Amino acid sequence: MNIHNSHTKDSLIKIIKVLELDIKYSNLVKEDLKENLIAFCHTYEEHIRLKKNPYNFKIIKNLIDYLESPNDKKRIMLSMKEKEKLIDYSRKVISFVNNGSDYDISVFDDKDELHYTIIFICKFGGTISTCRRAIKIINDTLPPNKHYEMYLDDETKDELNKKELKKYLSQPKFHSKDKKVLISFD
């Protein structure tokens, strides 16, 4: 068994938590975690039936098949260089908007270069907060018919929804009560 490299450490930990596997993962690097998961699967492959779970795994063999195949929830695995490049492009877009969308004092020569940069950011930068902020800022300055749509994978959407809900619930609510007050001067 060999775990495919597209599975991140966080996704492996999530699988361990959801399936309630008896694997300690707190202080392990990804390679050690993969080794422990492989050892667990080989040891208990014939002996354990899994509880009902969102992955629909009934036996360990289903888990092994899933881990050996590429992670389909991760559309693209970006390297650190690619992430830095996306963040750099996003900062350029933000500075373009902050400078009044003036091509004379920006790094962009024309509308086409800006457009292709924004398309590149939308396609690959959904998991990076700076990229999402750049697209939000550029959409706020453009007319409504020229908005750009950012690709977000399911995990990022869920995470953003949870943050939005947490922010909404943590804000104090103001309720006013209307009632008559009688003031008398003696």
JSON list of C-alpha atoms in Angstrom, two decimals:
[
{"chain": "A", "resi": 1, "resn": "MET", "atom": "CA", "xyz": [0.00, 0.00, 0.00]},
{"chain": "A", "resi": 2, "resn": "ASN", "atom": "CA", "xyz": [1.22, 3.49, -0.86]},
{"chain": "A", "resi": 3, "resn": "ILE", "atom": "CA", "xyz": [-0.70, 6.65, 0.09]},
{"chain": "A", "resi": 4, "resn": "HIS", "atom": "CA", "xyz": [-0.96, 9.09, -2.80]},
{"chain": "A", "resi": 5, "resn": "ASN", "atom": "CA", "xyz": [0.89, 12.41, -2.27]},
{"chain": "A", "resi": 6, "resn": "SER", "atom": "CA", "xyz": [-2.21, 14.51, -3.00]},
{"chain": "A", "resi": 7, "resn": "HIS", "atom": "CA", "xyz": [-3.55, 13.62, 0.45]},
{"chain": "A", "resi": 8, "resn": "THR", "atom": "CA", "xyz": [-2.40, 16.35, 2.82]},
{"chain": "A", "resi": 9, "resn": "LYS", "atom": "CA", "xyz": [-1.60, 15.88, 6.48]},
{"chain": "A", "resi": 10, "resn": "ASP", "atom": "CA", "xyz": [-4.82, 17.68, 7.41]},
{"chain": "A", "resi": 11, "resn": "SER", "atom": "CA", "xyz": [-6.92, 15.40, 5.20]},
{"chain": "A", "resi": 12, "resn": "LEU", "atom": "CA", "xyz": [-5.28, 12.31, 6.73]},
{"chain": "A", "resi": 13, "resn": "ILE", "atom": "CA", "xyz": [-5.96, 13.61, 10.25]},
{"chain": "A", "resi": 14, "resn": "LYS", "atom": "CA", "xyz": [-9.56, 14.32, 9.25]},
{"chain": "A", "resi": 15, "resn": "ILE", "atom": "CA", "xyz": [-9.95, 10.72, 8.03]},
{"chain": "A", "resi": 16, "resn": "ILE", "atom": "CA", "xyz": [-8.49, 9.40, 11.31]},
{"chain": "A", "resi": 17, "resn": "LYS", "atom": "CA", "xyz": [-10.87, 11.55, 13.36]},
{"chain": "A", "resi": 18, "resn": "VAL", "atom": "CA", "xyz": [-13.99, 10.78, 11.33]},
{"chain": "A", "resi": 19, "resn": "LEU", "atom": "CA", "xyz": [-13.36, 7.03, 11.24]},
{"chain": "A", "resi": 20, "resn": "GLU", "atom": "CA", "xyz": [-12.24, 7.07, 14.91]},
{"chain": "A", "resi": 21, "resn": "LEU", "atom": "CA", "xyz": [-9.11, 5.07, 14.16]},
{"chain": "A", "resi": 22, "resn": "ASP", "atom": "CA", "xyz": [-6.75, 4.25, 17.01]},
{"chain": "A", "resi": 23, "resn": "ILE", "atom": "CA", "xyz": [-3.81, 6.25, 15.64]},
{"chain": "A", "resi": 24, "resn": "LYS", "atom": "CA", "xyz": [-1.95, 8.97, 17.52]},
{"chain": "A", "resi": 25, "resn": "TYR", "atom": "CA", "xyz": [-1.29, 11.90, 15.20]},
{"chain": "A", "resi": 26, "resn": "SER", "atom": "CA", "xyz": [-0.61, 14.94, 17.37]},
{"chain": "A", "resi": 27, "resn": "ASN", "atom": "CA", "xyz": [3.18, 15.33, 17.00]},
{"chain": "A", "resi": 28, "resn": "LEU", "atom": "CA", "xyz": [3.79, 13.50, 13.74]},
{"chain": "A", "resi": 29, "resn": "VAL", "atom": "CA", "xyz": [5.03, 14.84, 10.44]},
{"chain": "A", "resi": 30, "resn": "LYS", "atom": "CA", "xyz": [3.18, 13.77, 7.29]},
{"chain": "A", "resi": 31, "resn": "GLU", "atom": "CA", "xyz": [5.54, 10.89, 6.43]},
{"chain": "A", "resi": 32, "resn": "ASP", "atom": "CA", "xyz": [5.30, 9.36, 9.92]},
{"chain": "A", "resi": 33, "resn": "LEU", "atom": "CA", "xyz": [1.53, 9.78, 9.85]},
{"chain": "A", "resi": 34, "resn": "LYS", "atom": "CA", "xyz": [1.38, 7.98, 6.50]},
{"chain": "A", "resi": 35, "resn": "GLU", "atom": "CA", "xyz": [3.52, 5.13, 7.87]},
{"chain": "A", "resi": 36, "resn": "ASN", "atom": "CA", "xyz": [1.29, 4.77, 10.95]},
{"chain": "A", "resi": 37, "resn": "LEU", "atom": "CA", "xyz": [-1.83, 4.78, 8.79]},
{"chain": "A", "resi": 38, "resn": "ILE", "atom": "CA", "xyz": [-0.36, 2.13, 6.45]},
{"chain": "A", "resi": 39, "resn": "ALA", "atom": "CA", "xyz": [0.65, -0.04, 9.42]},
{"chain": "A", "resi": 40, "resn": "PHE", "atom": "CA", "xyz": [-2.83, 0.29, 10.95]},
{"chain": "A", "resi": 41, "resn": "CYS", "atom": "CA", "xyz": [-4.49, -0.67, 7.66]},
{"chain": "A", "resi": 42, "resn": "HIS", "atom": "CA", "xyz": [-2.28, -3.74, 7.19]},
{"chain": "A", "resi": 43, "resn": "THR", "atom": "CA", "xyz": [-2.74, -4.87, 10.79]},
{"chain": "A", "resi": 44, "resn": "TYR", "atom": "CA", "xyz": [-6.52, -4.50, 10.96]},
{"chain": "A", "resi": 45, "resn": "GLU", "atom": "CA", "xyz": [-7.49, -5.05, 7.31]},
{"chain": "A", "resi": 46, "resn": "GLU", "atom": "CA", "xyz": [-9.38, -8.27, 7.99]},
{"chain": "A", "resi": 47, "resn": "HIS", "atom": "CA", "xyz": [-10.54, -7.61, 11.55]},
{"chain": "A", "resi": 48, "resn": "ILE", "atom": "CA", "xyz": [-12.36, -4.25, 11.63]},
{"chain": "A", "resi": 49, "resn": "ARG", "atom": "CA", "xyz": [-15.61, -3.13, 10.08]},
{"chain": "A", "resi": 50, "resn": "LEU", "atom": "CA", "xyz": [-15.91, 0.63, 10.08]},
{"chain": "A", "resi": 51, "resn": "LYS", "atom": "CA", "xyz": [-18.79, 2.55, 11.62]},
{"chain": "A", "resi": 52, "resn": "LYS", "atom": "CA", "xyz": [-21.17, 4.55, 9.46]},
{"chain": "A", "resi": 53, "resn": "ASN", "atom": "CA", "xyz": [-19.21, 7.54, 8.10]},
{"chain": "A", "resi": 54, "resn": "PRO", "atom": "CA", "xyz": [-19.51, 10.31, 5.49]},
{"chain": "A", "resi": 55, "resn": "TYR", "atom": "CA", "xyz": [-16.92, 8.60, 3.27]},
{"chain": "A", "resi": 56, "resn": "ASN", "atom": "CA", "xyz": [-19.14, 5.48, 3.00]},
{"chain": "A", "resi": 57, "resn": "PHE", "atom": "CA", "xyz": [-16.26, 3.17, 3.92]},
{"chain": "A", "resi": 58, "resn": "LYS", "atom": "CA", "xyz": [-17.51, -0.15, 5.26]},
{"chain": "A", "resi": 59, "resn": "ILE", "atom": "CA", "xyz": [-14.22, -2.02, 5.52]},
{"chain": "A", "resi": 60, "resn": "ILE", "atom": "CA", "xyz": [-10.54, -1.10, 5.68]},
{"chain": "A", "resi": 61, "resn": "LYS", "atom": "CA", "xyz": [-10.12, -2.17, 2.03]},
{"chain": "A", "resi": 62, "resn": "ASN", "atom": "CA", "xyz": [-12.33, 0.77, 0.97]},
{"chain": "A", "resi": 63, "resn": "LEU", "atom": "CA", "xyz": [-10.08, 3.12, 2.97]},
{"chain": "A", "resi": 64, "resn": "ILE", "atom": "CA", "xyz": [-6.95, 1.64, 1.34]},
{"chain": "A", "resi": 65, "resn": "ASP", "atom": "CA", "xyz": [-8.41, 2.12, -2.15]},
{"chain": "A", "resi": 66, "resn": "TYR", "atom": "CA", "xyz": [-9.29, 5.73, -1.32]},
{"chain": "A", "resi": 67, "resn": "LEU", "atom": "CA", "xyz": [-5.83, 6.53, 0.05]},
{"chain": "A", "resi": 68, "resn": "GLU", "atom": "CA", "xyz": [-4.03, 4.96, -2.91]},
{"chain": "A", "resi": 69, "resn": "SER", "atom": "CA", "xyz": [-5.97, 7.05, -5.43]},
{"chain": "A", "resi": 70, "resn": "PRO", "atom": "CA", "xyz": [-5.45, 10.82, -5.90]},
{"chain": "A", "resi": 71, "resn": "ASN", "atom": "CA", "xyz": [-7.44, 13.06, -3.61]},
{"chain": "A", "resi": 72, "resn": "ASP", "atom": "CA", "xyz": [-10.29, 14.23, -5.82]},
{"chain": "A", "resi": 73, "resn": "LYS", "atom": "CA", "xyz": [-11.35, 16.94, -3.36]},
{"chain": "A", "resi": 74, "resn": "LYS", "atom": "CA", "xyz": [-8.09, 18.77, -3.93]},
{"chain": "A", "resi": 75, "resn": "ARG", "atom": "CA", "xyz": [-8.30, 20.08, -7.46]},
{"chain": "A", "resi": 76, "resn": "ILE", "atom": "CA", "xyz": [-4.75, 21.32, -7.72]},
{"chain": "A", "resi": 77, "resn": "MET", "atom": "CA", "xyz": [-1.82, 20.94, -5.37]},
{"chain": "A", "resi": 78, "resn": "LEU", "atom": "CA", "xyz": [0.14, 24.19, -5.39]},
{"chain": "A", "resi": 79, "resn": "SER", "atom": "CA", "xyz": [3.77, 24.33, -4.43]},
{"chain": "A", "resi": 80, "resn": "MET", "atom": "CA", "xyz": [5.09, 27.09, -2.18]},
{"chain": "A", "resi": 81, "resn": "LYS", "atom": "CA", "xyz": [6.60, 28.89, -5.19]},
{"chain": "A", "resi": 82, "resn": "GLU", "atom": "CA", "xyz": [3.25, 28.89, -6.97]},
{"chain": "A", "resi": 83, "resn": "LYS", "atom": "CA", "xyz": [1.46, 30.15, -3.87]},
{"chain": "A", "resi": 84, "resn": "GLU", "atom": "CA", "xyz": [4.00, 32.96, -3.48]},
{"chain": "A", "resi": 85, "resn": "LYS", "atom": "CA", "xyz": [3.52, 33.85, -7.15]},
{"chain": "A", "resi": 86, "resn": "LEU", "atom": "CA", "xyz": [-0.26, 34.00, -6.69]},
{"chain": "A", "resi": 87, "resn": "ILE", "atom": "CA", "xyz": [0.10, 36.15, -3.58]},
{"chain": "A", "resi": 88, "resn": "ASP", "atom": "CA", "xyz": [2.46, 38.49, -5.47]},
{"chain": "A", "resi": 89, "resn": "TYR", "atom": "CA", "xyz": [-0.05, 38.84, -8.33]},
{"chain": "A", "resi": 90, "resn": "SER", "atom": "CA", "xyz": [-2.84, 39.48, -5.83]},
{"chain": "A", "resi": 91, "resn": "ARG", "atom": "CA", "xyz": [-0.85, 42.22, -4.12]},
{"chain": "A", "resi": 92, "resn": "LYS", "atom": "CA", "xyz": [-0.24, 43.83, -7.51]},
{"chain": "A", "resi": 93, "resn": "VAL", "atom": "CA", "xyz": [-3.98, 43.82, -8.22]},
{"chain": "A", "resi": 94, "resn": "ILE", "atom": "CA", "xyz": [-4.70, 45.31, -4.78]},
{"chain": "A", "resi": 95, "resn": "SER", "atom": "CA", "xyz": [-2.11, 48.06, -5.28]},
{"chain": "A", "resi": 96, "resn": "PHE", "atom": "CA", "xyz": [-3.58, 48.75, -8.74]},
{"chain": "A", "resi": 97, "resn": "VAL", "atom": "CA", "xyz": [-7.01, 49.34, -7.20]},
{"chain": "A", "resi": 98, "resn": "ASN", "atom": "CA", "xyz": [-5.59, 51.35, -4.28]},
{"chain": "A", "resi": 99, "resn": "ASN", "atom": "CA", "xyz": [-3.75, 53.64, -6.73]},
{"chain": "A", "resi": 100, "resn": "GLY", "atom": "CA", "xyz": [-7.00, 54.61, -8.42]},
{"chain": "A", "resi": 101, "resn": "SER", "atom": "CA", "xyz": [-6.88, 51.99, -11.20]},
{"chain": "A", "resi": 102, "resn": "ASP", "atom": "CA", "xyz": [-4.32, 54.06, -13.09]},
{"chain": "A", "resi": 103, "resn": "TYR", "atom": "CA", "xyz": [-2.29, 52.10, -15.64]},
{"chain": "A", "resi": 104, "resn": "ASP", "atom": "CA", "xyz": [0.41, 54.79, -15.78]},
{"chain": "A", "resi": 105, "resn": "ILE", "atom": "CA", "xyz": [1.56, 54.17, -12.19]},
{"chain": "A", "resi": 106, "resn": "SER", "atom": "CA", "xyz": [0.80, 50.44, -11.99]},
{"chain": "A", "resi": 107, "resn": "VAL", "atom": "CA", "xyz": [2.73, 47.34, -13.01]},
{"chain": "A", "resi": 108, "resn": "PHE", "atom": "CA", "xyz": [0.06, 46.46, -15.58]},
{"chain": "A", "resi": 109, "resn": "ASP", "atom": "CA", "xyz": [0.54, 47.83, -19.08]},
{"chain": "A", "resi": 110, "resn": "ASP", "atom": "CA", "xyz": [-3.03, 47.46, -20.31]},
{"chain": "A", "resi": 111, "resn": "LYS", "atom": "CA", "xyz": [-6.45, 45.97, -19.55]},
{"chain": "A", "resi": 112, "resn": "ASP", "atom": "CA", "xyz": [-5.59, 42.62, -21.14]},
{"chain": "A", "resi": 113, "resn": "GLU", "atom": "CA", "xyz": [-2.63, 42.01, -18.84]},
{"chain": "A", "resi": 114, "resn": "LEU", "atom": "CA", "xyz": [-4.77, 42.88, -15.81]},
{"chain": "A", "resi": 115, "resn": "HIS", "atom": "CA", "xyz": [-7.60, 40.66, -17.08]},
{"chain": "A", "resi": 116, "resn": "TYR", "atom": "CA", "xyz": [-5.36, 37.61, -17.59]},
{"chain": "A", "resi": 117, "resn": "THR", "atom": "CA", "xyz": [-3.73, 38.11, -14.19]},
{"chain": "A", "resi": 118, "resn": "ILE", "atom": "CA", "xyz": [-7.15, 38.21, -12.53]},
{"chain": "A", "resi": 119, "resn": "ILE", "atom": "CA", "xyz": [-8.28, 35.09, -14.44]},
{"chain": "A", "resi": 120, "resn": "PHE", "atom": "CA", "xyz": [-5.14, 33.27, -13.25]},
{"chain": "A", "resi": 121, "resn": "ILE", "atom": "CA", "xyz": [-5.82, 34.32, -9.65]},
{"chain": "A", "resi": 122, "resn": "CYS", "atom": "CA", "xyz": [-9.48, 33.23, -9.89]},
{"chain": "A", "resi": 123, "resn": "LYS", "atom": "CA", "xyz": [-8.57, 29.84, -11.28]},
{"chain": "A", "resi": 124, "resn": "PHE", "atom": "CA", "xyz": [-5.90, 28.80, -8.79]},
{"chain": "A", "resi": 125, "resn": "GLY", "atom": "CA", "xyz": [-6.06, 31.10, -5.75]},
{"chain": "A", "resi": 126, "resn": "GLY", "atom": "CA", "xyz": [-9.32, 30.10, -4.05]},
{"chain": "A", "resi": 127, "resn": "THR", "atom": "CA", "xyz": [-7.61, 28.63, -0.99]},
{"chain": "A", "resi": 128, "resn": "ILE", "atom": "CA", "xyz": [-5.44, 31.73, -0.38]},
{"chain": "A", "resi": 129, "resn": "SER", "atom": "CA", "xyz": [-7.04, 34.58, 1.54]},
{"chain": "A", "resi": 130, "resn": "THR", "atom": "CA", "xyz": [-4.98, 37.31, -0.18]},
{"chain": "A", "resi": 131, "resn": "CYS", "atom": "CA", "xyz": [-6.24, 36.11, -3.57]},
{"chain": "A", "resi": 132, "resn": "ARG", "atom": "CA", "xyz": [-9.85, 36.12, -2.37]},
{"chain": "A", "resi": 133, "resn": "ARG", "atom": "CA", "xyz": [-9.39, 39.64, -1.00]},
{"chain": "A", "resi": 134, "resn": "ALA", "atom": "CA", "xyz": [-7.87, 40.86, -4.30]},
{"chain": "A", "resi": 135, "resn": "ILE", "atom": "CA", "xyz": [-10.82, 39.51, -6.30]},
{"chain": "A", "resi": 136, "resn": "LYS", "atom": "CA", "xyz": [-13.29, 41.05, -3.84]},
{"chain": "A", "resi": 137, "resn": "ILE", "atom": "CA", "xyz": [-11.57, 44.43, -4.11]},
{"chain": "A", "resi": 138, "resn": "ILE", "atom": "CA", "xyz": [-11.44, 44.35, -7.92]},
{"chain": "A", "resi": 139, "resn": "ASN", "atom": "CA", "xyz": [-15.10, 43.27, -8.09]},
{"chain": "A", "resi": 140, "resn": "ASP", "atom": "CA", "xyz": [-16.06, 46.19, -5.82]},
{"chain": "A", "resi": 141, "resn": "THR", "atom": "CA", "xyz": [-14.44, 48.69, -8.19]},
{"chain": "A", "resi": 142, "resn": "LEU", "atom": "CA", "xyz": [-15.70, 47.22, -11.50]},
{"chain": "A", "resi": 143, "resn": "PRO", "atom": "CA", "xyz": [-19.15, 47.72, -12.98]},
{"chain": "A", "resi": 144, "resn": "PRO", "atom": "CA", "xyz": [-21.60, 44.95, -12.01]},
{"chain": "A", "resi": 145, "resn": "ASN", "atom": "CA", "xyz": [-21.55, 43.28, -15.44]},
{"chain": "A", "resi": 146, "resn": "LYS", "atom": "CA", "xyz": [-17.77, 42.61, -15.33]},
{"chain": "A", "resi": 147, "resn": "HIS", "atom": "CA", "xyz": [-17.45, 40.66, -12.08]},
{"chain": "A", "resi": 148, "resn": "TYR", "atom": "CA", "xyz": [-14.95, 37.82, -11.75]},
{"chain": "A", "resi": 149, "resn": "GLU", "atom": "CA", "xyz": [-15.94, 34.52, -10.17]},
{"chain": "A", "resi": 150, "resn": "MET", "atom": "CA", "xyz": [-13.41, 32.87, -7.85]},
{"chain": "A", "resi": 151, "resn": "TYR", "atom": "CA", "xyz": [-13.17, 29.06, -7.88]},
{"chain": "A", "resi": 152, "resn": "LEU", "atom": "CA", "xyz": [-13.57, 27.70, -4.33]},
{"chain": "A", "resi": 153, "resn": "ASP", "atom": "CA", "xyz": [-13.35, 24.01, -3.48]},
{"chain": "A", "resi": 154, "resn": "ASP", "atom": "CA", "xyz": [-15.88, 22.49, -1.08]},
{"chain": "A", "resi": 155, "resn": "GLU", "atom": "CA", "xyz": [-13.56, 22.53, 1.94]},
{"chain": "A", "resi": 156, "resn": "THR", "atom": "CA", "xyz": [-12.81, 26.23, 1.50]},
{"chain": "A", "resi": 157, "resn": "LYS", "atom": "CA", "xyz": [-16.51, 27.04, 1.09]},
{"chain": "A", "resi": 158, "resn": "ASP", "atom": "CA", "xyz": [-17.34, 25.15, 4.29]},
{"chain": "A", "resi": 159, "resn": "GLU", "atom": "CA", "xyz": [-14.53, 26.85, 6.18]},
{"chain": "A", "resi": 160, "resn": "LEU", "atom": "CA", "xyz": [-15.61, 30.33, 4.99]},
{"chain": "A", "resi": 161, "resn": "ASN", "atom": "CA", "xyz": [-19.25, 29.61, 5.89]},
{"chain": "A", "resi": 162, "resn": "LYS", "atom": "CA", "xyz": [-18.22, 28.51, 9.39]},
{"chain": "A", "resi": 163, "resn": "LYS", "atom": "CA", "xyz": [-16.13, 31.67, 9.86]},
{"chain": "A", "resi": 164, "resn": "GLU", "atom": "CA", "xyz": [-19.00, 33.86, 8.64]},
{"chain": "A", "resi": 165, "resn": "LEU", "atom": "CA", "xyz": [-21.45, 32.15, 10.99]},
{"chain": "A", "resi": 166, "resn": "LYS", "atom": "CA", "xyz": [-19.03, 32.43, 13.92]},
{"chain": "A", "resi": 167, "resn": "LYS", "atom": "CA", "xyz": [-18.52, 36.14, 13.17]},
{"chain": "A", "resi": 168, "resn": "TYR", "atom": "CA", "xyz": [-22.26, 36.69, 12.95]},
{"chain": "A", "resi": 169, "resn": "LEU", "atom": "CA", "xyz": [-22.96, 34.87, 16.22]},
{"chain": "A", "resi": 170, "resn": "SER", "atom": "CA", "xyz": [-20.18, 36.64, 18.11]},
{"chain": "A", "resi": 171, "resn": "GLN", "atom": "CA", "xyz": [-21.47, 40.14, 17.33]},
{"chain": "A", "resi": 172, "resn": "PRO", "atom": "CA", "xyz": [-23.72, 41.61, 19.98]},
{"chain": "A", "resi": 173, "resn": "LYS", "atom": "CA", "xyz": [-27.33, 42.06, 19.00]},
{"chain": "A", "resi": 174, "resn": "PHE", "atom": "CA", "xyz": [-29.17, 45.26, 19.81]},
{"chain": "A", "resi": 175, "resn": "HIS", "atom": "CA", "xyz": [-32.83, 44.99, 20.57]},
{"chain": "A", "resi": 176, "resn": "SER", "atom": "CA", "xyz": [-34.86, 48.08, 21.31]},
{"chain": "A", "resi": 177, "resn": "LYS", "atom": "CA", "xyz": [-38.12, 48.05, 23.20]},
{"chain": "A", "resi": 178, "resn": "ASP", "atom": "CA", "xyz": [-40.67, 50.74, 22.55]},
{"chain": "A", "resi": 179, "resn": "LYS", "atom": "CA", "xyz": [-42.72, 51.68, 25.55]},
{"chain": "A", "resi": 180, "resn": "LYS", "atom": "CA", "xyz": [-44.30, 54.80, 26.90]},
{"chain": "A", "resi": 181, "resn": "VAL", "atom": "CA", "xyz": [-42.45, 56.73, 29.54]},
{"chain": "A", "resi": 182, "resn": "LEU", "atom": "CA", "xyz": [-44.29, 59.16, 31.77]},
{"chain": "A", "resi": 183, "resn": "ILE", "atom": "CA", "xyz": [-42.31, 62.17, 32.94]},
{"chain": "A", "resi": 184, "resn": "SER", "atom": "CA", "xyz": [-43.90, 64.44, 35.48]},
{"chain": "A", "resi": 185, "resn": "PHE", "atom": "CA", "xyz": [-42.60, 67.76, 36.75]},
{"chain": "A", "resi": 186, "resn": "ASP", "atom": "CA", "xyz": [-43.78, 68.74, 40.23]}
]
